[in-house]
mmCIF file of C-alpha atoms in Angstrom:
data_model
loop_
_atom_site.group_PDB
_atom_site.id
_atom_site.type_symbol
_atom_site.label_atom_id
_atom_site.label_comp_id
_atom_site.label_asym_id
_atom_site.label_seq_id
_atom_site.Cartn_x
_atom_site.Cartn_y
_atom_site.Cartn_z
ATOM 1 C CA UNK A 1 140.851 -342.805 -20.319
ATOM 2 C CA UNK A 2 140.287 -339.902 -22.734
ATOM 3 C CA UNK A 3 141.342 -336.483 -21.462
ATOM 4 C CA UNK A 4 139.141 -333.444 -21.978
ATOM 5 C CA UNK A 5 140.559 -330.303 -23.599
ATOM 6 C CA UNK A 6 138.963 -327.236 -22.010
ATOM 7 C CA UNK A 7 138.678 -323.629 -23.144
ATOM 8 C CA UNK A 8 141.237 -322.156 -20.697
ATOM 9 C CA UNK A 9 140.855 -319.064 -18.549
ATOM 10 C CA UNK A 10 143.675 -316.724 -19.570
ATOM 11 C CA UNK A 11 142.759 -313.955 -17.154
ATOM 12 C CA UNK A 12 140.511 -313.225 -14.209
ATOM 13 C CA UNK A 13 137.995 -311.324 -16.340
ATOM 14 C CA UNK A 14 137.909 -313.775 -19.272
ATOM 15 C CA UNK A 15 134.457 -315.337 -19.710
ATOM 16 C CA UNK A 16 134.682 -316.824 -23.203
ATOM 17 C CA UNK A 17 137.201 -317.636 -25.901
ATOM 18 C CA UNK A 18 137.290 -318.296 -29.644
ATOM 19 C CA UNK A 19 138.949 -321.211 -31.415
ATOM 20 C CA UNK A 20 141.037 -319.444 -34.052
ATOM 21 C CA UNK A 21 142.513 -322.580 -35.618
ATOM 22 C CA UNK A 22 142.929 -326.289 -34.969
ATOM 23 C CA UNK A 23 146.541 -327.237 -35.686
ATOM 24 C CA UNK A 24 145.681 -330.940 -35.645
ATOM 25 C CA UNK A 25 142.869 -332.867 -37.309
ATOM 26 C CA UNK A 26 140.635 -335.471 -35.709
ATOM 27 C CA UNK A 27 142.583 -338.734 -35.632
ATOM 28 C CA UNK A 28 146.037 -337.093 -35.689
ATOM 29 C CA UNK A 29 148.665 -338.313 -33.234
ATOM 30 C CA UNK A 30 149.903 -335.713 -30.740
ATOM 31 C CA UNK A 31 152.721 -335.463 -28.223
ATOM 32 C CA UNK A 32 152.420 -333.994 -24.753
ATOM 33 C CA UNK A 33 153.282 -330.284 -24.904
ATOM 34 C CA UNK A 34 152.675 -330.063 -28.664
ATOM 35 C CA UNK A 35 150.499 -327.168 -29.851
ATOM 36 C CA UNK A 36 147.143 -328.496 -31.023
ATOM 37 C CA UNK A 37 144.950 -325.387 -31.285
ATOM 38 C CA UNK A 38 145.062 -321.594 -31.257
ATOM 39 C CA UNK A 39 142.526 -319.656 -29.189
ATOM 40 C CA UNK A 40 141.884 -315.953 -28.666
ATOM 41 C CA UNK A 41 140.199 -313.641 -26.177
ATOM 42 C CA UNK A 42 140.430 -309.884 -25.625
ATOM 43 C CA UNK A 43 143.046 -309.469 -28.387
ATOM 44 C CA UNK A 44 145.196 -312.265 -26.941
ATOM 45 C CA UNK A 45 146.068 -315.234 -29.154
ATOM 46 C CA UNK A 46 147.778 -318.254 -27.647
ATOM 47 C CA UNK A 47 148.312 -321.948 -28.274
ATOM 48 C CA UNK A 48 146.699 -324.796 -26.378
ATOM 49 C CA UNK A 49 149.137 -327.650 -25.795
ATOM 50 C CA UNK A 50 148.332 -331.351 -25.625
ATOM 51 C CA UNK A 51 148.087 -332.478 -21.970
ATOM 52 C CA UNK A 52 149.340 -335.989 -22.843
ATOM 53 C CA UNK A 53 150.545 -338.249 -25.672
ATOM 54 C CA UNK A 54 147.809 -339.823 -27.743
ATOM 55 C CA UNK A 55 145.365 -339.152 -30.551
ATOM 56 C CA UNK A 56 143.017 -336.223 -31.050
ATOM 57 C CA UNK A 57 139.841 -338.268 -30.662
ATOM 58 C CA UNK A 58 137.274 -335.567 -31.248
ATOM 59 C CA UNK A 59 136.817 -331.856 -31.921
ATOM 60 C CA UNK A 60 133.693 -330.410 -30.316
ATOM 61 C CA UNK A 61 134.206 -326.705 -31.082
ATOM 62 C CA UNK A 62 135.032 -325.804 -34.657
ATOM 63 C CA UNK A 63 137.183 -322.954 -35.947
ATOM 64 C CA UNK A 64 135.757 -319.442 -35.306
ATOM 65 C CA UNK A 65 133.305 -320.749 -32.687
ATOM 66 C CA UNK A 66 133.160 -318.849 -29.386
ATOM 67 C CA UNK A 67 132.399 -320.736 -26.187
ATOM 68 C CA UNK A 68 132.432 -320.103 -22.456
ATOM 69 C CA UNK A 69 135.538 -320.683 -20.377
ATOM 70 C CA UNK A 70 135.587 -324.235 -19.025
ATOM 71 C CA UNK A 71 133.675 -325.772 -21.936
ATOM 72 C CA UNK A 72 135.155 -328.967 -23.390
ATOM 73 C CA UNK A 73 136.393 -328.286 -26.922
ATOM 74 C CA UNK A 74 137.932 -331.689 -27.692
ATOM 75 C CA UNK A 75 139.318 -334.990 -26.431
ATOM 76 C CA UNK A 76 142.721 -336.662 -26.470
ATOM 77 C CA UNK A 77 143.119 -340.379 -25.778
ATOM 78 C CA UNK A 78 144.480 -343.615 -27.180
ATOM 79 C CA UNK A 79 143.767 -344.786 -30.718
ATOM 80 C CA UNK A 80 140.406 -346.524 -30.934
ATOM 81 C CA UNK A 81 139.267 -345.150 -27.570
ATOM 82 C CA UNK A 82 135.895 -343.461 -27.268
ATOM 83 C CA UNK A 83 135.627 -340.060 -25.528
ATOM 84 C CA UNK A 84 134.279 -340.498 -22.018
ATOM 85 C CA UNK A 85 131.944 -337.967 -20.448
ATOM 86 C CA UNK A 86 133.654 -338.548 -17.101
ATOM 87 C CA UNK A 87 137.030 -337.128 -16.231
ATOM 88 C CA UNK A 88 139.430 -337.677 -13.361
ATOM 89 C CA UNK A 89 139.743 -333.901 -13.030
ATOM 90 C CA UNK A 90 137.263 -331.155 -12.337
ATOM 91 C CA UNK A 91 136.887 -328.529 -15.079
ATOM 92 C CA UNK A 92 138.590 -326.015 -12.772
ATOM 93 C CA UNK A 93 141.615 -328.266 -12.315
ATOM 94 C CA UNK A 94 141.879 -328.982 -16.005
ATOM 95 C CA UNK A 95 141.572 -325.298 -16.905
ATOM 96 C CA UNK A 96 144.319 -324.453 -14.465
ATOM 97 C CA UNK A 97 146.601 -327.046 -16.024
ATOM 98 C CA UNK A 98 145.864 -325.747 -19.539
ATOM 99 C CA UNK A 99 146.379 -322.150 -18.449
ATOM 100 C CA UNK A 100 149.732 -323.094 -16.920
ATOM 101 C CA UNK A 101 150.771 -324.963 -20.043
ATOM 102 C CA UNK A 102 150.094 -321.977 -22.316
ATOM 103 C CA UNK A 103 151.608 -319.425 -19.971
ATOM 104 C CA UNK A 104 154.919 -320.912 -18.808
ATOM 105 C CA UNK A 105 157.865 -318.647 -19.619
ATOM 106 C CA UNK A 106 160.948 -320.515 -18.469
ATOM 107 C CA UNK A 107 164.026 -321.089 -20.668
ATOM 108 C CA UNK A 108 163.808 -324.394 -22.464
ATOM 109 C CA UNK A 109 165.027 -326.105 -25.619
ATOM 110 C CA UNK A 110 162.187 -328.069 -27.153
ATOM 111 C CA UNK A 111 162.786 -331.596 -28.443
ATOM 112 C CA UNK A 112 162.320 -332.046 -32.180
ATOM 113 C CA UNK A 113 158.884 -333.664 -31.834
ATOM 114 C CA UNK A 114 157.480 -330.947 -29.508
ATOM 115 C CA UNK A 115 156.976 -328.050 -31.894
ATOM 116 C CA UNK A 116 155.913 -324.799 -30.281
ATOM 117 C CA UNK A 117 154.985 -322.299 -32.959
ATOM 118 C CA UNK A 118 153.404 -318.841 -32.804
ATOM 119 C CA UNK A 119 150.241 -318.501 -34.939
ATOM 120 C CA UNK A 120 151.883 -315.892 -37.192
ATOM 121 C CA UNK A 121 154.939 -318.120 -37.728
ATOM 122 C CA UNK A 122 152.783 -321.144 -38.548
ATOM 123 C CA UNK A 123 150.758 -319.187 -41.105
ATOM 124 C CA UNK A 124 153.872 -317.764 -42.785
ATOM 125 C CA UNK A 125 155.532 -321.186 -42.918
ATOM 126 C CA UNK A 126 152.444 -322.725 -44.480
ATOM 127 C CA UNK A 127 152.282 -319.991 -47.149
ATOM 128 C CA UNK A 128 156.011 -320.279 -47.924
ATOM 129 C CA UNK A 129 156.129 -324.082 -47.880
ATOM 130 C CA UNK A 130 158.624 -324.219 -45.009
ATOM 131 C CA UNK A 131 158.952 -327.410 -42.942
ATOM 132 C CA UNK A 132 158.733 -326.269 -39.326
ATOM 133 C CA UNK A 133 160.384 -329.448 -38.059
ATOM 134 C CA UNK A 134 163.665 -328.228 -39.597
ATOM 135 C CA UNK A 135 163.633 -324.919 -37.690
ATOM 136 C CA UNK A 136 165.118 -324.322 -34.248
ATOM 137 C CA UNK A 137 162.942 -321.864 -32.342
ATOM 138 C CA UNK A 138 164.513 -318.818 -30.704
ATOM 139 C CA UNK A 139 161.504 -317.976 -28.538
ATOM 140 C CA UNK A 140 160.668 -319.072 -24.972
ATOM 141 C CA UNK A 141 160.718 -322.868 -24.515
ATOM 142 C CA UNK A 142 162.028 -323.246 -28.055
ATOM 143 C CA UNK A 143 158.960 -321.557 -29.574
ATOM 144 C CA UNK A 144 159.319 -320.876 -33.294
ATOM 145 C CA UNK A 145 158.694 -317.203 -34.042
ATOM 146 C CA UNK A 146 157.897 -315.356 -37.257
ATOM 147 C CA UNK A 147 161.517 -314.127 -37.336
ATOM 148 C CA UNK A 148 162.729 -317.767 -37.315
ATOM 149 C CA UNK A 149 160.507 -318.600 -40.296
ATOM 150 C CA UNK A 150 161.587 -315.463 -42.193
ATOM 151 C CA UNK A 151 165.208 -316.507 -41.678
ATOM 152 C CA UNK A 152 164.427 -319.995 -43.032
ATOM 153 C CA UNK A 153 162.751 -318.439 -46.081
ATOM 154 C CA UNK A 154 165.846 -316.320 -46.804
ATOM 155 C CA UNK A 155 168.092 -319.367 -46.485
ATOM 156 C CA UNK A 156 165.853 -321.320 -48.842
ATOM 157 C CA UNK A 157 165.900 -318.513 -51.413
ATOM 158 C CA UNK A 158 169.679 -318.216 -51.185
ATOM 159 C CA UNK A 159 170.046 -321.970 -51.651
ATOM 160 C CA UNK A 160 167.856 -321.896 -54.759
ATOM 161 C CA UNK A 161 169.839 -319.032 -56.247
ATOM 162 C CA UNK A 162 173.209 -320.674 -55.602
ATOM 163 C CA UNK A 163 172.033 -323.971 -57.037
ATOM 164 C CA UNK A 164 170.545 -322.231 -60.069
ATOM 165 C CA UNK A 165 167.394 -324.240 -59.570
ATOM 166 C CA UNK A 166 164.222 -323.365 -61.396
ATOM 167 C CA UNK A 167 160.703 -323.981 -60.150
ATOM 168 C CA UNK A 168 157.941 -324.890 -62.593
ATOM 169 C CA UNK A 169 154.362 -324.146 -61.605
ATOM 170 C CA UNK A 170 151.879 -326.571 -63.159
ATOM 171 C CA UNK A 171 148.197 -325.754 -63.124
ATOM 172 C CA UNK A 172 146.264 -328.982 -62.640
ATOM 173 C CA UNK A 173 142.841 -327.425 -63.010
ATOM 174 C CA UNK A 174 141.312 -324.362 -64.673
ATOM 175 C CA UNK A 175 141.533 -321.196 -62.536
ATOM 176 C CA UNK A 176 139.167 -318.302 -63.111
ATOM 177 C CA UNK A 177 140.316 -314.698 -63.314
ATOM 178 C CA UNK A 178 138.555 -313.953 -60.031
ATOM 179 C CA UNK A 179 140.415 -316.749 -58.244
ATOM 180 C CA UNK A 180 143.757 -315.499 -59.544
ATOM 181 C CA UNK A 181 143.240 -311.886 -58.509
ATOM 182 C CA UNK A 182 141.420 -312.227 -55.197
ATOM 183 C CA UNK A 183 142.324 -313.825 -51.895
ATOM 184 C CA UNK A 184 139.373 -314.269 -49.548
ATOM 185 C CA UNK A 185 139.773 -315.086 -45.881
ATOM 186 C CA UNK A 186 137.454 -314.743 -42.898
ATOM 187 C CA UNK A 187 138.012 -312.077 -40.268
ATOM 188 C CA UNK A 188 138.947 -313.999 -37.135
ATOM 189 C CA UNK A 189 140.818 -313.749 -33.862
ATOM 190 C CA UNK A 190 142.487 -310.447 -32.995
ATOM 191 C CA UNK A 191 141.513 -308.806 -36.294
ATOM 192 C CA UNK A 192 137.837 -309.569 -35.624
ATOM 193 C CA UNK A 193 138.007 -308.040 -32.133
ATOM 194 C CA UNK A 194 139.752 -304.906 -33.422
ATOM 195 C CA UNK A 195 137.247 -304.520 -36.272
ATOM 196 C CA UNK A 196 134.300 -304.719 -33.887
ATOM 197 C CA UNK A 197 135.808 -302.253 -31.416
ATOM 198 C CA UNK A 198 136.812 -299.700 -34.042
ATOM 199 C CA UNK A 199 133.353 -299.802 -35.616
ATOM 200 C CA UNK A 200 131.721 -299.408 -32.197
ATOM 201 C CA UNK A 201 134.093 -296.525 -31.379
ATOM 202 C CA UNK A 202 133.021 -294.528 -34.429
ATOM 203 C CA UNK A 203 129.338 -295.357 -33.901
ATOM 204 C CA UNK A 204 129.163 -294.455 -30.198
ATOM 205 C CA UNK A 205 131.355 -291.335 -29.944
ATOM 206 C CA UNK A 206 131.534 -287.848 -31.463
ATOM 207 C CA UNK A 207 135.204 -287.844 -32.454
ATOM 208 C CA UNK A 208 137.126 -284.718 -33.368
ATOM 209 C CA UNK A 209 140.871 -284.454 -34.012
ATOM 210 C CA UNK A 210 143.040 -281.357 -33.525
ATOM 211 C CA UNK A 211 146.709 -280.986 -34.413
ATOM 212 C CA UNK A 212 149.687 -279.140 -32.996
ATOM 213 C CA UNK A 213 153.464 -279.054 -33.525
ATOM 214 C CA UNK A 214 156.038 -279.178 -30.745
ATOM 215 C CA UNK A 215 159.641 -278.030 -31.116
ATOM 216 C CA UNK A 216 161.586 -280.902 -29.508
ATOM 217 C CA UNK A 217 165.073 -279.652 -30.401
ATOM 218 C CA UNK A 218 165.999 -279.043 -26.755
ATOM 219 C CA UNK A 219 164.351 -282.281 -25.659
ATOM 220 C CA UNK A 220 166.484 -284.312 -28.057
ATOM 221 C CA UNK A 221 169.587 -282.502 -26.810
ATOM 222 C CA UNK A 222 168.606 -283.362 -23.235
ATOM 223 C CA UNK A 223 168.012 -286.969 -24.258
ATOM 224 C CA UNK A 224 171.533 -287.119 -25.699
ATOM 225 C CA UNK A 225 173.045 -285.577 -22.576
ATOM 226 C CA UNK A 226 171.261 -288.082 -20.332
ATOM 227 C CA UNK A 227 172.420 -290.938 -22.547
ATOM 228 C CA UNK A 228 176.022 -289.781 -22.275
ATOM 229 C CA UNK A 229 175.767 -289.236 -18.515
ATOM 230 C CA UNK A 230 174.274 -292.689 -17.930
ATOM 231 C CA UNK A 231 176.721 -294.727 -20.008
ATOM 232 C CA UNK A 232 177.489 -296.813 -16.928
ATOM 233 C CA UNK A 233 173.793 -297.759 -16.685
ATOM 234 C CA UNK A 234 173.103 -299.670 -19.922
ATOM 235 C CA UNK A 235 169.596 -300.621 -18.771
ATOM 236 C CA UNK A 236 168.526 -296.961 -18.819
ATOM 237 C CA UNK A 237 167.791 -295.878 -22.386
ATOM 238 C CA UNK A 238 165.294 -293.029 -22.490
ATOM 239 C CA UNK A 239 163.428 -292.732 -25.791
ATOM 240 C CA UNK A 240 161.364 -289.838 -27.073
ATOM 241 C CA UNK A 241 158.285 -292.002 -26.398
ATOM 242 C CA UNK A 242 159.229 -292.073 -22.711
ATOM 243 C CA UNK A 243 159.368 -288.261 -22.580
ATOM 244 C CA UNK A 244 156.055 -287.968 -24.456
ATOM 245 C CA UNK A 245 154.411 -290.430 -22.059
ATOM 246 C CA UNK A 246 155.675 -288.483 -19.036
ATOM 247 C CA UNK A 247 154.537 -285.156 -20.536
ATOM 248 C CA UNK A 248 151.100 -286.632 -21.238
ATOM 249 C CA UNK A 249 150.782 -287.948 -17.681
ATOM 250 C CA UNK A 250 151.688 -284.546 -16.214
ATOM 251 C CA UNK A 251 149.200 -282.814 -18.526
ATOM 252 C CA UNK A 252 146.432 -285.263 -17.532
ATOM 253 C CA UNK A 253 147.065 -284.437 -13.868
ATOM 254 C CA UNK A 254 146.394 -280.771 -14.695
ATOM 255 C CA UNK A 255 143.514 -281.286 -17.161
ATOM 256 C CA UNK A 256 141.602 -284.003 -15.324
ATOM 257 C CA UNK A 257 138.590 -283.794 -17.628
ATOM 258 C CA UNK A 258 140.687 -285.447 -20.329
ATOM 259 C CA UNK A 259 141.496 -288.275 -17.912
ATOM 260 C CA UNK A 260 137.922 -289.542 -18.078
ATOM 261 C CA UNK A 261 135.714 -292.381 -19.274
ATOM 262 C CA UNK A 262 132.241 -291.911 -20.782
ATOM 263 C CA UNK A 263 129.972 -294.806 -19.816
ATOM 264 C CA UNK A 264 126.181 -295.197 -19.739
ATOM 265 C CA UNK A 265 125.595 -291.460 -19.955
ATOM 266 C CA UNK A 266 127.961 -290.688 -17.088
ATOM 267 C CA UNK A 267 131.435 -289.081 -17.099
ATOM 268 C CA UNK A 268 133.886 -290.836 -14.777
ATOM 269 C CA UNK A 269 136.851 -288.545 -14.072
ATOM 270 C CA UNK A 270 139.942 -290.107 -12.487
ATOM 271 C CA UNK A 271 142.537 -288.608 -10.171
ATOM 272 C CA UNK A 272 145.049 -291.330 -11.078
ATOM 273 C CA UNK A 273 146.375 -291.770 -14.602
ATOM 274 C CA UNK A 274 146.193 -295.265 -16.067
ATOM 275 C CA UNK A 275 148.075 -294.761 -19.317
ATOM 276 C CA UNK A 276 147.589 -297.026 -22.337
ATOM 277 C CA UNK A 277 150.518 -297.410 -24.746
ATOM 278 C CA UNK A 278 149.539 -298.792 -28.154
ATOM 279 C CA UNK A 279 151.853 -301.551 -29.444
ATOM 280 C CA UNK A 280 151.720 -302.737 -33.061
ATOM 281 C CA UNK A 281 151.922 -306.507 -33.585
ATOM 282 C CA UNK A 282 152.191 -308.650 -36.701
ATOM 283 C CA UNK A 283 148.432 -309.200 -36.873
ATOM 284 C CA UNK A 284 146.949 -306.252 -35.020
ATOM 285 C CA UNK A 285 147.297 -303.777 -32.198
ATOM 286 C CA UNK A 286 147.181 -304.114 -28.417
ATOM 287 C CA UNK A 287 147.146 -301.470 -25.696
ATOM 288 C CA UNK A 288 148.925 -302.530 -22.484
ATOM 289 C CA UNK A 289 148.277 -300.253 -19.516
ATOM 290 C CA UNK A 290 150.592 -298.543 -17.014
ATOM 291 C CA UNK A 291 148.432 -298.162 -13.872
ATOM 292 C CA UNK A 292 148.950 -295.202 -11.516
ATOM 293 C CA UNK A 293 151.465 -293.763 -13.957
ATOM 294 C CA UNK A 294 151.542 -290.399 -12.156
ATOM 295 C CA UNK A 295 153.429 -292.077 -9.299
ATOM 296 C CA UNK A 296 156.287 -293.216 -11.548
ATOM 297 C CA UNK A 297 159.469 -291.353 -12.416
ATOM 298 C CA UNK A 298 160.617 -290.899 -16.016
ATOM 299 C CA UNK A 299 163.061 -293.775 -15.547
ATOM 300 C CA UNK A 300 160.331 -296.057 -14.157
ATOM 301 C CA UNK A 301 157.944 -295.145 -16.967
ATOM 302 C CA UNK A 302 160.640 -295.966 -19.526
ATOM 303 C CA UNK A 303 161.269 -299.351 -17.946
ATOM 304 C CA UNK A 304 157.553 -300.140 -17.792
ATOM 305 C CA UNK A 305 156.956 -299.216 -21.443
ATOM 306 C CA UNK A 306 159.807 -301.453 -22.593
ATOM 307 C CA UNK A 307 158.664 -304.395 -20.441
ATOM 308 C CA UNK A 308 155.058 -304.172 -21.662
ATOM 309 C CA UNK A 309 156.105 -303.776 -25.311
ATOM 310 C CA UNK A 310 158.303 -306.880 -25.147
ATOM 311 C CA UNK A 311 155.571 -308.903 -23.422
ATOM 312 C CA UNK A 312 153.042 -307.731 -26.008
ATOM 313 C CA UNK A 313 155.197 -308.786 -28.970
ATOM 314 C CA UNK A 314 155.870 -312.169 -27.346
ATOM 315 C CA UNK A 315 152.149 -312.715 -26.750
ATOM 316 C CA UNK A 316 152.559 -312.865 -22.967
ATOM 317 C CA UNK A 317 150.217 -310.074 -21.891
ATOM 318 C CA UNK A 318 147.262 -311.058 -19.723
ATOM 319 C CA UNK A 319 143.838 -309.543 -20.334
ATOM 320 C CA UNK A 320 144.178 -307.638 -17.026
ATOM 321 C CA UNK A 321 147.265 -305.844 -18.369
ATOM 322 C CA UNK A 322 145.139 -304.435 -21.222
ATOM 323 C CA UNK A 323 142.209 -303.185 -19.141
ATOM 324 C CA UNK A 324 141.468 -300.060 -17.155
ATOM 325 C CA UNK A 325 143.243 -297.371 -19.196
ATOM 326 C CA UNK A 326 141.973 -293.782 -18.866
ATOM 327 C CA UNK A 327 143.957 -292.320 -21.794
ATOM 328 C CA UNK A 328 146.010 -293.781 -24.661
ATOM 329 C CA UNK A 329 149.134 -292.737 -26.554
ATOM 330 C CA UNK A 330 149.732 -294.186 -30.017
ATOM 331 C CA UNK A 331 152.579 -293.474 -32.434
ATOM 332 C CA UNK A 332 153.204 -293.880 -36.159
ATOM 333 C CA UNK A 333 156.446 -291.938 -36.058
ATOM 334 C CA UNK A 334 158.539 -295.018 -36.772
ATOM 335 C CA UNK A 335 156.751 -295.323 -40.137
ATOM 336 C CA UNK A 336 157.467 -291.744 -41.232
ATOM 337 C CA UNK A 337 153.891 -290.552 -40.672
ATOM 338 C CA UNK A 338 153.397 -286.946 -39.555
ATOM 339 C CA UNK A 339 149.801 -286.018 -38.664
ATOM 340 C CA UNK A 340 147.080 -288.662 -38.548
ATOM 341 C CA UNK A 341 143.662 -289.258 -36.986
ATOM 342 C CA UNK A 342 143.843 -291.783 -34.127
ATOM 343 C CA UNK A 343 140.558 -293.530 -33.250
ATOM 344 C CA UNK A 344 139.321 -293.429 -29.657
ATOM 345 C CA UNK A 345 139.629 -296.478 -27.453
ATOM 346 C CA UNK A 346 136.183 -296.362 -25.737
ATOM 347 C CA UNK A 347 135.179 -295.613 -23.069
ATOM 348 C CA UNK A 348 138.204 -293.275 -23.003
ATOM 349 C CA UNK A 349 137.501 -289.715 -24.160
ATOM 350 C CA UNK A 350 140.973 -288.937 -25.493
ATOM 351 C CA UNK A 351 143.876 -290.442 -27.427
ATOM 352 C CA UNK A 352 147.161 -288.788 -28.450
ATOM 353 C CA UNK A 353 148.706 -289.591 -31.823
ATOM 354 C CA UNK A 354 152.444 -289.017 -32.235
ATOM 355 C CA UNK A 355 154.091 -288.517 -35.621
ATOM 356 C CA UNK A 356 157.688 -288.554 -36.801
ATOM 357 C CA UNK A 357 160.219 -285.850 -35.921
ATOM 358 C CA UNK A 358 161.188 -283.768 -38.952
ATOM 359 C CA UNK A 359 163.739 -281.004 -39.573
ATOM 360 C CA UNK A 360 162.053 -277.688 -40.361
ATOM 361 C CA UNK A 361 163.225 -274.074 -40.814
ATOM 362 C CA UNK A 362 161.831 -271.983 -37.965
ATOM 363 C CA UNK A 363 162.148 -268.299 -37.111
ATOM 364 C CA UNK A 364 163.928 -267.867 -33.760
ATOM 365 C CA UNK A 365 163.756 -264.125 -33.295
ATOM 366 C CA UNK A 366 164.782 -262.721 -36.661
ATOM 367 C CA UNK A 367 167.009 -265.682 -37.574
ATOM 368 C CA UNK A 368 165.994 -268.891 -39.295
ATOM 369 C CA UNK A 369 167.191 -272.050 -37.604
ATOM 370 C CA UNK A 370 166.843 -275.741 -38.345
ATOM 371 C CA UNK A 371 164.649 -277.186 -35.585
ATOM 372 C CA UNK A 372 163.312 -280.645 -34.729
ATOM 373 C CA UNK A 373 159.512 -280.577 -35.003
ATOM 374 C CA UNK A 374 157.184 -283.248 -33.587
ATOM 375 C CA UNK A 375 153.584 -283.476 -34.942
ATOM 376 C CA UNK A 376 150.882 -284.241 -32.350
ATOM 377 C CA UNK A 377 147.279 -285.297 -33.069
ATOM 378 C CA UNK A 378 144.654 -285.337 -30.305
ATOM 379 C CA UNK A 379 141.344 -287.104 -30.875
ATOM 380 C CA UNK A 380 138.688 -286.455 -28.238
ATOM 381 C CA UNK A 381 135.013 -287.216 -27.651
ATOM 382 C CA UNK A 382 133.080 -283.993 -28.240
ATOM 383 C CA UNK A 383 130.235 -285.403 -26.149
ATOM 384 C CA UNK A 384 132.445 -284.901 -23.093
ATOM 385 C CA UNK A 385 135.053 -282.284 -24.003
ATOM 386 C CA UNK A 386 134.860 -279.118 -26.080
ATOM 387 C CA UNK A 387 137.516 -277.814 -28.424
ATOM 388 C CA UNK A 388 138.911 -275.142 -26.078
ATOM 389 C CA UNK A 389 139.779 -277.410 -23.105
ATOM 390 C CA UNK A 390 141.083 -280.065 -25.494
ATOM 391 C CA UNK A 391 143.356 -277.453 -27.099
ATOM 392 C CA UNK A 392 144.574 -276.333 -23.678
ATOM 393 C CA UNK A 393 145.451 -279.928 -22.809
ATOM 394 C CA UNK A 394 147.409 -280.381 -26.046
ATOM 395 C CA UNK A 395 149.155 -277.046 -25.491
ATOM 396 C CA UNK A 396 150.249 -278.231 -22.027
ATOM 397 C CA UNK A 397 151.832 -281.340 -23.549
ATOM 398 C CA UNK A 398 153.561 -279.121 -26.110
ATOM 399 C CA UNK A 399 154.855 -276.868 -23.309
ATOM 400 C CA UNK A 400 156.365 -279.800 -21.418
ATOM 401 C CA UNK A 401 158.042 -281.141 -24.556
ATOM 402 C CA UNK A 402 159.481 -277.733 -25.473
ATOM 403 C CA UNK A 403 160.694 -277.175 -21.890
ATOM 404 C CA UNK A 404 161.926 -280.688 -21.098
ATOM 405 C CA UNK A 405 163.517 -279.786 -17.760
ATOM 406 C CA UNK A 406 159.949 -279.536 -16.406
ATOM 407 C CA UNK A 407 159.473 -283.221 -17.201
ATOM 408 C CA UNK A 408 162.351 -284.102 -14.871
ATOM 409 C CA UNK A 409 161.035 -282.139 -11.900
#
């Protein structure tokens, strides 16, 4: 009997999902556990795996279509079989099985015929002409990652160079100038969600950005001292982001107005800090949340940031882990950017942008010294907060960073 493929429920709050891409065509043979489609919801992209061996009998929901959770999007059965409206399972049972199949995270080495491939890796392989069946995945359950494909591309290029092989490109049909110079692709999946939210953010809020510099020379010295003192604890590696997060949390506890959401004409001010940490991915940006961050020590915050960042880059975050933030920190320091204008993550009323640390000559008394300077950019919603209290909040963060011992208290 044909088995229904349902739109899975990836989180408690998920109500609908979008089919980003079908990895198999109608009539293709599939193996149990093989990725057959990519779906997305709330910035999460994940694969749907075949529940059994067979043939993809029918596709009911085409690429870029959005449907409710629990809706049948296709059928798998035996060759020549007709999809049956009846199923041995309830939609809830089937959704649970699909959700389990896309969310399992146990160590596993996939057999050759059961290819598990991240969407970004599949796209890169297709563009580079790489046969995925010849790649051993380094991800969970043998999943092929973008890094695996990039490695295969380098090996292929090296092989071509050593063999002194030449490739000849033959045009089989006329190509217009426009086709040569322009690549057109639809906005789908995570990029589509981000585009909609950023547009809505700028339309619905009165955003203003102010800038300030913090002298983090002493903070970096303290970071080095802690690193040396904790050499016997390799799991504890405090980064400057950890200190910035802790300073921001402490400042939000003092300036509670900044720890607010603006919804339906009402300002919701929170006593607890639910801190969002922006994480850049290959195809977009996600903001995992550290709930009740004011209750955590610097060490616990550091551990939480690292865990969430790893889960985000592996595509393992649930929608619940990206909801409920009251303030966000985002950084472009790793890319050499100094000041920039971060865009609010509504309904939050504030977001802190962090730039790269630079060496600058600074007067200390009458002497000029080389100091480590950190650029900070605060965007806030002027509907809720005025410039003076926003400046006071940013100055409090600066004070914590320039007097790092206060962060440890």
